[in-house]
Tab-separated table of C-alpha atoms in Angstrom:
chain	number	residue	atom	x	y	z
Y	214	MET	CA	-58.596	18.803	18.696
Y	215	HIS	CA	-59.558	15.457	16.614
Y	216	GLU	CA	-58.187	12.490	18.688
Y	217	ALA	CA	-55.959	11.625	15.353
Y	218	VAL	CA	-53.929	14.904	15.484
Y	219	VAL	CA	-53.738	14.116	19.547
Y	220	SER	CA	-52.490	10.888	19.061
Y	221	LEU	CA	-49.872	11.903	16.531
Y	222	ILE	CA	-48.619	14.769	19.092
Y	223	GLY	CA	-48.141	12.822	22.050
Y	224	ARG	CA	-47.050	9.971	20.157
Y	225	VAL	CA	-49.241	7.429	20.388
Y	226	PRO	CA	-50.650	4.735	17.706
Y	227	VAL	CA	-53.466	5.802	15.175
Y	228	GLU	CA	-55.599	2.923	15.012
Y	229	LEU	CA	-57.646	2.540	11.782
Y	230	PRO	CA	-61.609	3.409	13.367
Y	231	VAL	CA	-59.726	6.826	14.332
Y	232	TRP	CA	-58.313	7.865	10.430
Y	233	ARG	CA	-61.123	6.832	9.257
Y	234	SER	CA	-63.209	9.450	11.354
Y	235	PHE	CA	-60.086	12.103	10.186
Y	236	TRP	CA	-61.035	11.209	6.702
Y	237	ASP	CA	-64.740	11.384	6.921
Y	238	ARG	CA	-64.181	14.942	8.764
Y	239	LEU	CA	-62.214	15.872	5.914
Y	240	HIS	CA	-64.581	15.008	2.921
Y	241	SER	CA	-67.929	16.628	5.161
Y	242	GLY	CA	-65.840	19.810	6.062
Y	243	GLY	CA	-65.925	19.279	9.704
Y	244	LEU	CA	-62.215	19.608	10.831
Y	245	LEU	CA	-61.860	22.608	13.258
Y	246	ARG	CA	-59.850	25.749	11.701
Y	247	GLY	CA	-55.951	24.236	11.913
Y	248	GLU	CA	-56.286	20.465	12.804
Y	249	ALA	CA	-55.353	19.369	9.208
Y	250	ALA	CA	-52.476	21.601	9.403
Y	251	ALA	CA	-51.831	20.099	12.763
Y	252	LEU	CA	-51.740	16.594	11.244
Y	253	LEU	CA	-49.526	17.115	8.620
Y	254	ALA	CA	-47.141	19.044	11.055
Y	255	SER	CA	-46.959	16.448	12.968
Y	256	LEU	CA	-46.828	13.577	10.115
Y	257	SER	CA	-43.663	15.854	9.196
Y	258	THR	CA	-41.970	15.978	12.377
Y	259	GLU	CA	-41.519	12.318	12.931
Y	260	MET	CA	-42.107	9.719	10.904
Y	261	PRO	CA	-44.790	7.433	12.810
Y	262	GLY	CA	-44.375	3.935	13.899
Y	263	ARG	CA	-45.745	0.530	11.892
Y	264	GLU	CA	-49.328	0.577	13.685
Y	265	THR	CA	-50.011	3.904	12.566
Y	266	LEU	CA	-48.396	3.701	9.241
Y	267	HIS	CA	-50.382	0.872	8.126
Y	268	ALA	CA	-53.811	1.779	9.465
Y	269	LEU	CA	-52.939	5.279	7.643
Y	270	LEU	CA	-52.245	3.042	4.433
Y	271	ALA	CA	-55.317	1.159	4.838
Y	272	SER	CA	-57.436	4.036	5.701
Y	273	LEU	CA	-56.664	5.034	2.288
Y	274	ASP	CA	-56.710	1.792	0.131
Y	275	GLU	CA	-60.374	1.670	1.256
Y	276	ARG	CA	-61.539	4.132	0.018
Y	277	ARG	CA	-60.257	3.913	-3.685
Y	278	THR	CA	-61.592	2.466	-6.670
Y	279	PRO	CA	-59.882	-0.959	-6.977
Y	280	ALA	CA	-57.741	-1.456	-9.798
Y	281	PRO	CA	-59.089	-4.500	-12.449
Y	282	ALA	CA	-57.220	-7.273	-11.640
Y	283	GLY	CA	-54.849	-8.826	-13.328
Y	284	ASP	CA	-54.374	-5.434	-15.622
Y	285	PHE	CA	-50.738	-4.923	-14.318
Y	286	THR	CA	-49.723	-8.441	-13.578
Y	287	GLY	CA	-45.996	-8.647	-14.557
Y	288	ALA	CA	-45.280	-4.468	-14.344
Y	289	VAL	CA	-42.867	-3.087	-12.464
Y	290	ASN	CA	-42.253	0.855	-11.194
Y	291	ILE	CA	-39.882	2.839	-9.789
Y	292	VAL	CA	-40.151	5.998	-8.285
Y	293	GLY	CA	-37.864	8.040	-5.432
Y	294	THR	CA	-38.982	10.095	-2.313
Y	295	GLY	CA	-37.553	13.217	-3.565
Y	296	GLY	CA	-35.128	15.430	-1.701
Y	297	GLY	CA	-31.398	15.019	-1.081
Y	298	LEU	CA	-29.033	14.805	-4.259
Y	299	ALA	CA	-30.051	17.036	-7.440
Y	300	THR	CA	-30.358	14.920	-10.509
Y	301	PHE	CA	-32.000	14.823	-14.080
Y	302	ASN	CA	-34.691	12.551	-14.252
Y	303	ILE	CA	-33.140	9.160	-14.184
Y	304	SER	CA	-35.997	7.200	-12.406
Y	305	THR	CA	-38.121	8.008	-15.959
Y	306	ALA	CA	-35.090	7.289	-18.535
Y	307	ALA	CA	-34.814	3.888	-16.695
Y	308	ALA	CA	-38.318	3.875	-16.854
Y	309	LEU	CA	-38.386	3.687	-20.886
Y	310	VAL	CA	-35.202	1.698	-20.896
Y	311	ALA	CA	-36.318	-1.171	-18.856
Y	312	ALA	CA	-39.790	-1.241	-20.859
Y	313	ALA	CA	-37.281	-1.017	-24.079
Y	314	MET	CA	-35.717	-4.352	-22.794
Y	315	GLY	CA	-38.889	-6.015	-22.263
Y	316	ALA	CA	-40.271	-5.343	-18.844
Y	317	PRO	CA	-43.503	-3.664	-18.386
Y	318	VAL	CA	-43.518	-0.443	-16.599
Y	319	VAL	CA	-46.312	1.420	-14.897
Y	320	LYS	CA	-44.664	4.293	-13.597
Y	321	THR	CA	-45.678	7.016	-10.931
Y	322	GLY	CA	-44.601	10.524	-10.143
Y	323	SER	CA	-45.248	13.677	-9.701
Y	324	ARG	CA	-44.737	17.648	-10.261
Y	325	ALA	CA	-41.534	19.441	-9.160
Y	326	TYR	CA	-41.787	19.202	-5.231
Y	327	THR	CA	-38.540	19.340	-3.959
Y	328	SER	CA	-36.536	19.743	-7.837
Y	329	ARG	CA	-36.867	21.809	-10.636
Y	330	CYS	CA	-38.461	19.839	-12.750
Y	331	GLY	CA	-40.654	16.568	-11.426
Y	332	SER	CA	-41.400	13.229	-13.611
Y	333	LEU	CA	-44.949	14.952	-14.285
Y	334	ASP	CA	-43.407	18.344	-15.419
Y	335	LEU	CA	-40.702	16.331	-17.954
Y	336	LEU	CA	-43.412	14.347	-19.261
Y	337	THR	CA	-45.328	17.003	-20.619
Y	338	ARG	CA	-42.387	19.298	-22.057
Y	339	LEU	CA	-41.951	16.020	-23.911
Y	340	GLY	CA	-45.360	15.613	-25.351
Y	341	ILE	CA	-46.673	12.808	-23.274
Y	342	THR	CA	-50.053	13.203	-21.073
Y	343	PRO	CA	-50.204	10.993	-17.959
Y	344	THR	CA	-53.007	8.375	-18.092
Y	345	THR	CA	-56.689	9.403	-16.319
Y	346	SER	CA	-57.704	5.988	-15.490
Y	347	HIS	CA	-56.893	2.137	-14.428
Y	348	ALA	CA	-58.685	1.653	-17.397
Y	349	GLN	CA	-56.536	4.074	-19.645
Y	350	THR	CA	-53.510	2.794	-17.895
Y	351	HIS	CA	-53.531	-0.803	-18.845
Y	352	ALA	CA	-54.730	0.180	-22.777
Y	353	VAL	CA	-51.337	2.561	-23.007
Y	354	LEU	CA	-49.426	-0.550	-21.249
Y	355	GLU	CA	-50.865	-3.141	-23.565
Y	356	HIS	CA	-49.506	-0.433	-27.074
Y	357	CYS	CA	-46.310	0.582	-25.659
Y	358	GLY	CA	-45.241	-1.178	-22.933
Y	359	ILE	CA	-45.015	1.206	-20.587
Y	360	ALA	CA	-47.764	4.013	-18.794
Y	361	PHE	CA	-47.499	6.807	-17.231
Y	362	ALA	CA	-49.921	7.077	-14.369
Y	363	GLY	CA	-51.519	10.671	-13.347
Y	364	LEU	CA	-52.444	11.748	-10.449
Y	365	PHE	CA	-55.447	9.972	-10.239
Y	366	VAL	CA	-53.330	7.156	-8.468
Y	367	TYR	CA	-53.667	9.378	-5.648
Y	368	PRO	CA	-56.067	9.103	-3.150
Y	369	PRO	CA	-58.075	12.519	-3.270
Y	370	GLU	CA	-57.508	13.062	0.953
Y	371	ILE	CA	-54.337	14.267	-0.404
Y	372	ALA	CA	-55.554	17.224	-2.436
Y	373	LEU	CA	-58.287	17.730	0.717
Y	374	LEU	CA	-55.897	18.432	3.186
Y	375	ALA	CA	-53.875	20.992	0.600
Y	376	ARG	CA	-57.173	22.731	0.188
Y	377	ALA	CA	-57.681	23.057	4.258
Y	378	VAL	CA	-54.200	23.611	4.738
Y	379	ALA	CA	-54.543	26.747	2.499
Y	380	PRO	CA	-53.069	29.236	2.092
Y	381	LEU	CA	-50.199	27.807	4.043
Y	382	ASP	CA	-48.413	25.996	1.331
Y	383	LEU	CA	-48.528	22.122	1.342
Y	384	ARG	CA	-44.842	22.095	0.184
Y	385	ALA	CA	-43.499	23.280	3.134
Y	386	LEU	CA	-46.115	21.946	5.806
Y	387	GLY	CA	-45.979	18.403	4.603
Y	388	PRO	CA	-42.969	17.088	2.934
Y	389	PHE	CA	-44.044	13.450	4.355
Y	390	VAL	CA	-47.028	13.682	1.936
Y	391	ASN	CA	-43.867	13.523	-0.412
Y	392	THR	CA	-41.619	11.164	1.065
Y	393	LEU	CA	-44.378	8.878	1.484
Y	394	GLY	CA	-45.703	9.256	-2.077
Y	395	PRO	CA	-44.075	5.976	-3.654
Y	396	PHE	CA	-46.661	4.410	-1.313
Y	397	LEU	CA	-49.498	6.705	-2.182
Y	398	ALA	CA	-49.690	6.246	-5.249
Y	399	VAL	CA	-51.167	2.899	-5.612
Y	400	THR	CA	-50.989	1.043	-9.067
Y	401	PRO	CA	-51.062	-3.023	-8.828
Y	402	THR	CA	-47.564	-3.737	-10.176
Y	403	GLY	CA	-45.798	-7.007	-9.218
Y	404	ALA	CA	-42.576	-4.753	-8.283
Y	405	GLN	CA	-41.408	-1.154	-6.953
Y	406	VAL	CA	-38.063	0.029	-6.723
Y	407	THR	CA	-38.246	3.077	-4.755
Y	408	GLY	CA	-34.940	5.525	-3.605
Y	409	VAL	CA	-34.889	6.815	-0.702
Y	410	ALA	CA	-32.545	9.926	-0.328
Y	411	ARG	CA	-32.788	10.577	3.295
Y	412	PRO	CA	-31.876	7.323	5.631
Y	413	ARG	CA	-33.564	8.554	8.456
Y	414	HIS	CA	-36.942	7.422	7.113
Y	415	LEU	CA	-35.662	4.344	6.069
Y	416	GLU	CA	-37.462	2.694	9.224
Y	417	GLY	CA	-40.556	4.529	8.381
Y	418	LEU	CA	-40.555	3.642	4.819
Y	419	GLY	CA	-39.575	-0.045	5.953
Y	420	HIS	CA	-43.185	-0.588	7.515
Y	421	ALA	CA	-45.004	0.860	4.127
Y	422	ALA	CA	-42.647	-1.189	2.244
Y	423	SER	CA	-43.822	-4.029	4.618
Y	424	TYR	CA	-47.520	-3.413	4.341
Y	425	THR	CA	-47.503	-2.679	0.476
Y	426	SER	CA	-45.340	-5.959	-0.140
Y	427	ARG	CA	-48.206	-8.281	1.858
Y	428	ALA	CA	-49.573	-9.472	-1.385
Y	429	GLY	CA	-47.098	-11.271	-2.984
Y	430	ARG	CA	-45.726	-8.042	-4.515
Y	431	THR	CA	-41.936	-6.891	-4.412
Y	432	VAL	CA	-40.756	-3.866	-2.794
Y	433	TRP	CA	-37.266	-2.500	-2.588
Y	434	LEU	CA	-36.148	0.622	-0.831
Y	435	ALA	CA	-32.519	1.730	-2.176
Y	436	VAL	CA	-29.997	3.698	-0.313
Y	437	ASN	CA	-26.678	5.535	-0.436
Y	438	ASP	CA	-24.273	7.798	0.970
Y	439	ALA	CA	-24.669	10.426	-1.690
Y	440	GLY	CA	-27.979	10.738	-0.646
Y	441	ALA	CA	-29.917	10.223	-3.951
Y	442	ASP	CA	-32.993	8.999	-4.144
Y	443	GLU	CA	-32.012	6.575	-7.176
Y	444	LEU	CA	-29.384	3.409	-7.347
Y	445	LEU	CA	-25.895	4.947	-8.220
Y	446	ALA	CA	-23.523	3.528	-10.303
Y	447	PHE	CA	-20.201	4.845	-8.843
Y	448	THR	CA	-21.152	4.501	-4.967
Y	449	ALA	CA	-22.259	1.536	-3.121
Y	450	ASN	CA	-26.546	1.097	-2.546
Y	451	THR	CA	-27.824	-0.596	0.077
Y	452	VAL	CA	-31.220	-2.070	-1.426
Y	453	HIS	CA	-33.837	-3.471	1.228
Y	454	ALA	CA	-35.875	-5.942	-0.443
Y	455	TYR	CA	-39.936	-6.569	1.362
Y	456	GLU	CA	-41.686	-9.323	-0.340
Y	457	ASP	CA	-44.712	-11.012	2.120
Y	458	GLY	CA	-43.889	-9.138	4.713
Y	459	ALA	CA	-40.516	-10.661	4.691
Y	460	HIS	CA	-37.180	-8.162	5.321
Y	461	THR	CA	-33.922	-9.103	3.299
Y	462	GLU	CA	-31.043	-6.909	2.560
Y	463	PHE	CA	-28.260	-6.745	0.247
Y	464	THR	CA	-25.154	-4.599	-1.706
Y	465	LEU	CA	-24.827	-3.112	-5.070
Y	466	SER	CA	-21.225	-2.266	-5.319
Y	467	PRO	CA	-20.114	-1.005	-8.442
Y	468	ARG	CA	-17.201	-2.471	-8.626
Y	469	PRO	CA	-18.245	-6.177	-9.087
Y	470	LEU	CA	-20.724	-5.020	-11.489
Y	471	GLY	CA	-18.605	-3.369	-14.060
Y	472	LEU	CA	-19.418	-0.112	-13.217
Y	473	GLY	CA	-18.010	3.185	-11.338
Y	474	GLY	CA	-17.702	5.745	-14.251
Y	475	GLY	CA	-18.257	9.302	-13.363
Y	476	GLU	CA	-19.484	11.563	-10.383
Y	477	PRO	CA	-22.552	13.216	-8.515
Y	478	ALA	CA	-21.801	16.645	-10.584
Y	479	GLY	CA	-22.347	14.336	-13.879
Y	480	LEU	CA	-26.150	13.652	-13.137
Y	481	ALA	CA	-26.928	17.630	-12.517
Y	482	VAL	CA	-28.768	19.377	-15.392
Y	483	PRO	CA	-26.134	21.955	-16.422
Y	484	ASP	CA	-28.919	24.629	-16.961
Y	485	GLY	CA	-32.036	23.879	-15.091
Y	486	GLY	CA	-35.590	24.334	-15.341
Y	487	VAL	CA	-37.822	21.993	-17.300
Y	488	GLU	CA	-36.102	22.906	-21.012
Y	489	GLY	CA	-33.087	22.083	-19.888
Y	490	SER	CA	-33.681	19.022	-18.106
Y	491	ALA	CA	-35.714	17.972	-21.361
Y	492	ALA	CA	-32.723	18.505	-23.270
Y	493	PHE	CA	-30.428	16.529	-20.989
Y	494	PHE	CA	-32.957	13.639	-20.770
Y	495	LEU	CA	-32.877	13.128	-24.414
Y	496	GLU	CA	-29.349	13.382	-24.815
Y	497	VAL	CA	-28.937	10.492	-22.280
Y	498	LEU	CA	-31.865	8.261	-23.642
Y	499	ALA	CA	-30.292	8.602	-26.924
Y	500	GLY	CA	-26.824	7.077	-25.460
Y	501	ARG	CA	-24.870	9.926	-26.066
Y	502	GLY	CA	-24.775	11.066	-21.433
Y	503	ASN	CA	-21.745	11.234	-19.500
Y	504	ALA	CA	-20.573	7.904	-17.610
Y	505	SER	CA	-22.446	8.919	-14.828
Y	506	ALA	CA	-25.799	8.882	-16.214
Y	507	HIS	CA	-25.434	6.510	-18.852
Y	508	GLN	CA	-24.428	4.084	-16.164
Y	509	THR	CA	-26.887	5.248	-13.534
Y	510	VAL	CA	-29.407	5.237	-16.017
Y	511	CYS	CA	-28.132	1.138	-16.679
Y	512	LEU	CA	-28.112	0.346	-12.775
Y	513	ASN	CA	-31.588	1.610	-12.500
Y	514	ALA	CA	-33.420	-0.250	-15.462
Y	515	ALA	CA	-31.687	-3.611	-14.832
Y	516	ALA	CA	-32.810	-3.321	-11.069
Y	517	LEU	CA	-36.516	-3.512	-12.900
Y	518	ALA	CA	-35.656	-6.214	-14.832
Y	519	VAL	CA	-34.228	-8.173	-11.843
Y	520	ALA	CA	-37.177	-6.798	-9.185
Y	521	GLY	CA	-39.738	-7.788	-11.663
Y	522	ARG	CA	-38.002	-11.177	-12.030
Y	523	ARG	CA	-37.546	-10.891	-16.051
Y	524	THR	CA	-33.672	-12.306	-15.289
Y	525	GLY	CA	-32.190	-13.076	-12.013
Y	526	ASP	CA	-28.715	-12.525	-13.924
Y	527	TRP	CA	-27.502	-8.347	-13.067
Y	528	HIS	CA	-24.714	-8.294	-15.691
Y	529	GLN	CA	-26.943	-9.751	-18.237
Y	530	ALA	CA	-29.667	-6.763	-17.569
Y	531	LEU	CA	-27.105	-4.130	-17.163
Y	532	ALA	CA	-25.388	-5.395	-21.057
Y	533	ALA	CA	-29.227	-5.560	-21.922
Y	534	ALA	CA	-29.928	-1.797	-20.886
Y	535	ASP	CA	-26.395	-0.223	-22.527
Y	536	ASP	CA	-27.425	-2.045	-25.796
Y	537	VAL	CA	-31.059	-0.399	-25.649
Y	538	LEU	CA	-29.483	3.275	-24.935
Y	539	ARG	CA	-27.101	3.010	-27.464
Y	540	SER	CA	-29.315	1.393	-30.304
Y	541	GLY	CA	-31.700	4.254	-29.996
Y	542	ALA	CA	-34.334	1.736	-28.450
Y	543	ALA	CA	-35.324	3.707	-25.294
Y	544	LEU	CA	-35.980	7.093	-27.723
Y	545	ASP	CA	-37.974	4.723	-29.727
Y	546	ARG	CA	-40.250	3.535	-26.937
Y	547	LEU	CA	-40.808	7.471	-26.551
Y	548	GLU	CA	-41.603	7.866	-29.680
Y	549	ARG	CA	-44.110	5.330	-29.680
Y	550	LEU	CA	-45.950	7.300	-26.282
Y	551	ARG	CA	-46.010	10.373	-28.301
Y	552	SER	CA	-47.769	8.526	-31.256
Y	553	LEU	CA	-50.311	7.227	-29.203
Y	554	GLU	CA	-51.118	10.324	-28.374
Y	555	ALA	CA	-50.692	11.793	-31.725
Y	556	ALA	CA	-53.710	9.278	-33.008
Y	557	HIS	CA	-55.863	9.959	-29.758
Y	558	ALA	CA	-55.573	13.700	-30.182
């Protein structure tokens, strides 16, 4: 059995050369039957420690085609770990609002994994095709102030693992992949806001955030008692901030921010499925959402503006997000993306 699998089962740190060897064998088809499944099961049973996670991310990064330097300077990303409280696509709405506020956004995401409608499912329903390269992402960002990056930002090793474990279902066998997804999908944005649905994953994701933040990037991990993978406007949120390897912590509470409207039920899509999700999403984006949805989108958009250093004033950022929703500017941003899509059809 490969040393990476043996080490993970024995809870021994997996070093960079061992990860390199595992990926080499995966690419060459040289893994023994069951080794890929054993690796995913071990990773999903218990989040690995700092040394193993840093080596894992480094081993994948060194195999990637790097993005052009400077193309995404000043841009921000918002993406959750999935799982937890069932909500509409809050981070996608917040990304459009933040872009309309003047904060460039390059958002990553995926198809539905634990939810009924993932961000890429929603975008497809709305007539928006995610980008397929760094060059295209940069071009869309320049034209629209926001770009939705496609699956090319994920390492090809994930798809190879899925094939290696077939006919077993990667979603059932490898929830670790979804949890770590925000750090597997790489775009060189200046800041990233990531909601964490399960606090037990916070330590491991903190190791991933410290790795990602070493090059001057800001990474926020947000948790709350409601178990949502987004900031919520009606309960206290704890934010763990990472920058240049340093870790600080602060709390965002509703009342001091002038928030607090609504309840978790207001974030759920009544009809479910992609059609219902798209209809609910467009209502919120048009400024006609309930208090829970409206204020929660504003809070997440404000977080992008603050994390991306567009402002340091939370009240100012929240007011700007509210104005964007009520004025229809967020819908205009969506239409700009659709128009670009139509022009290149």
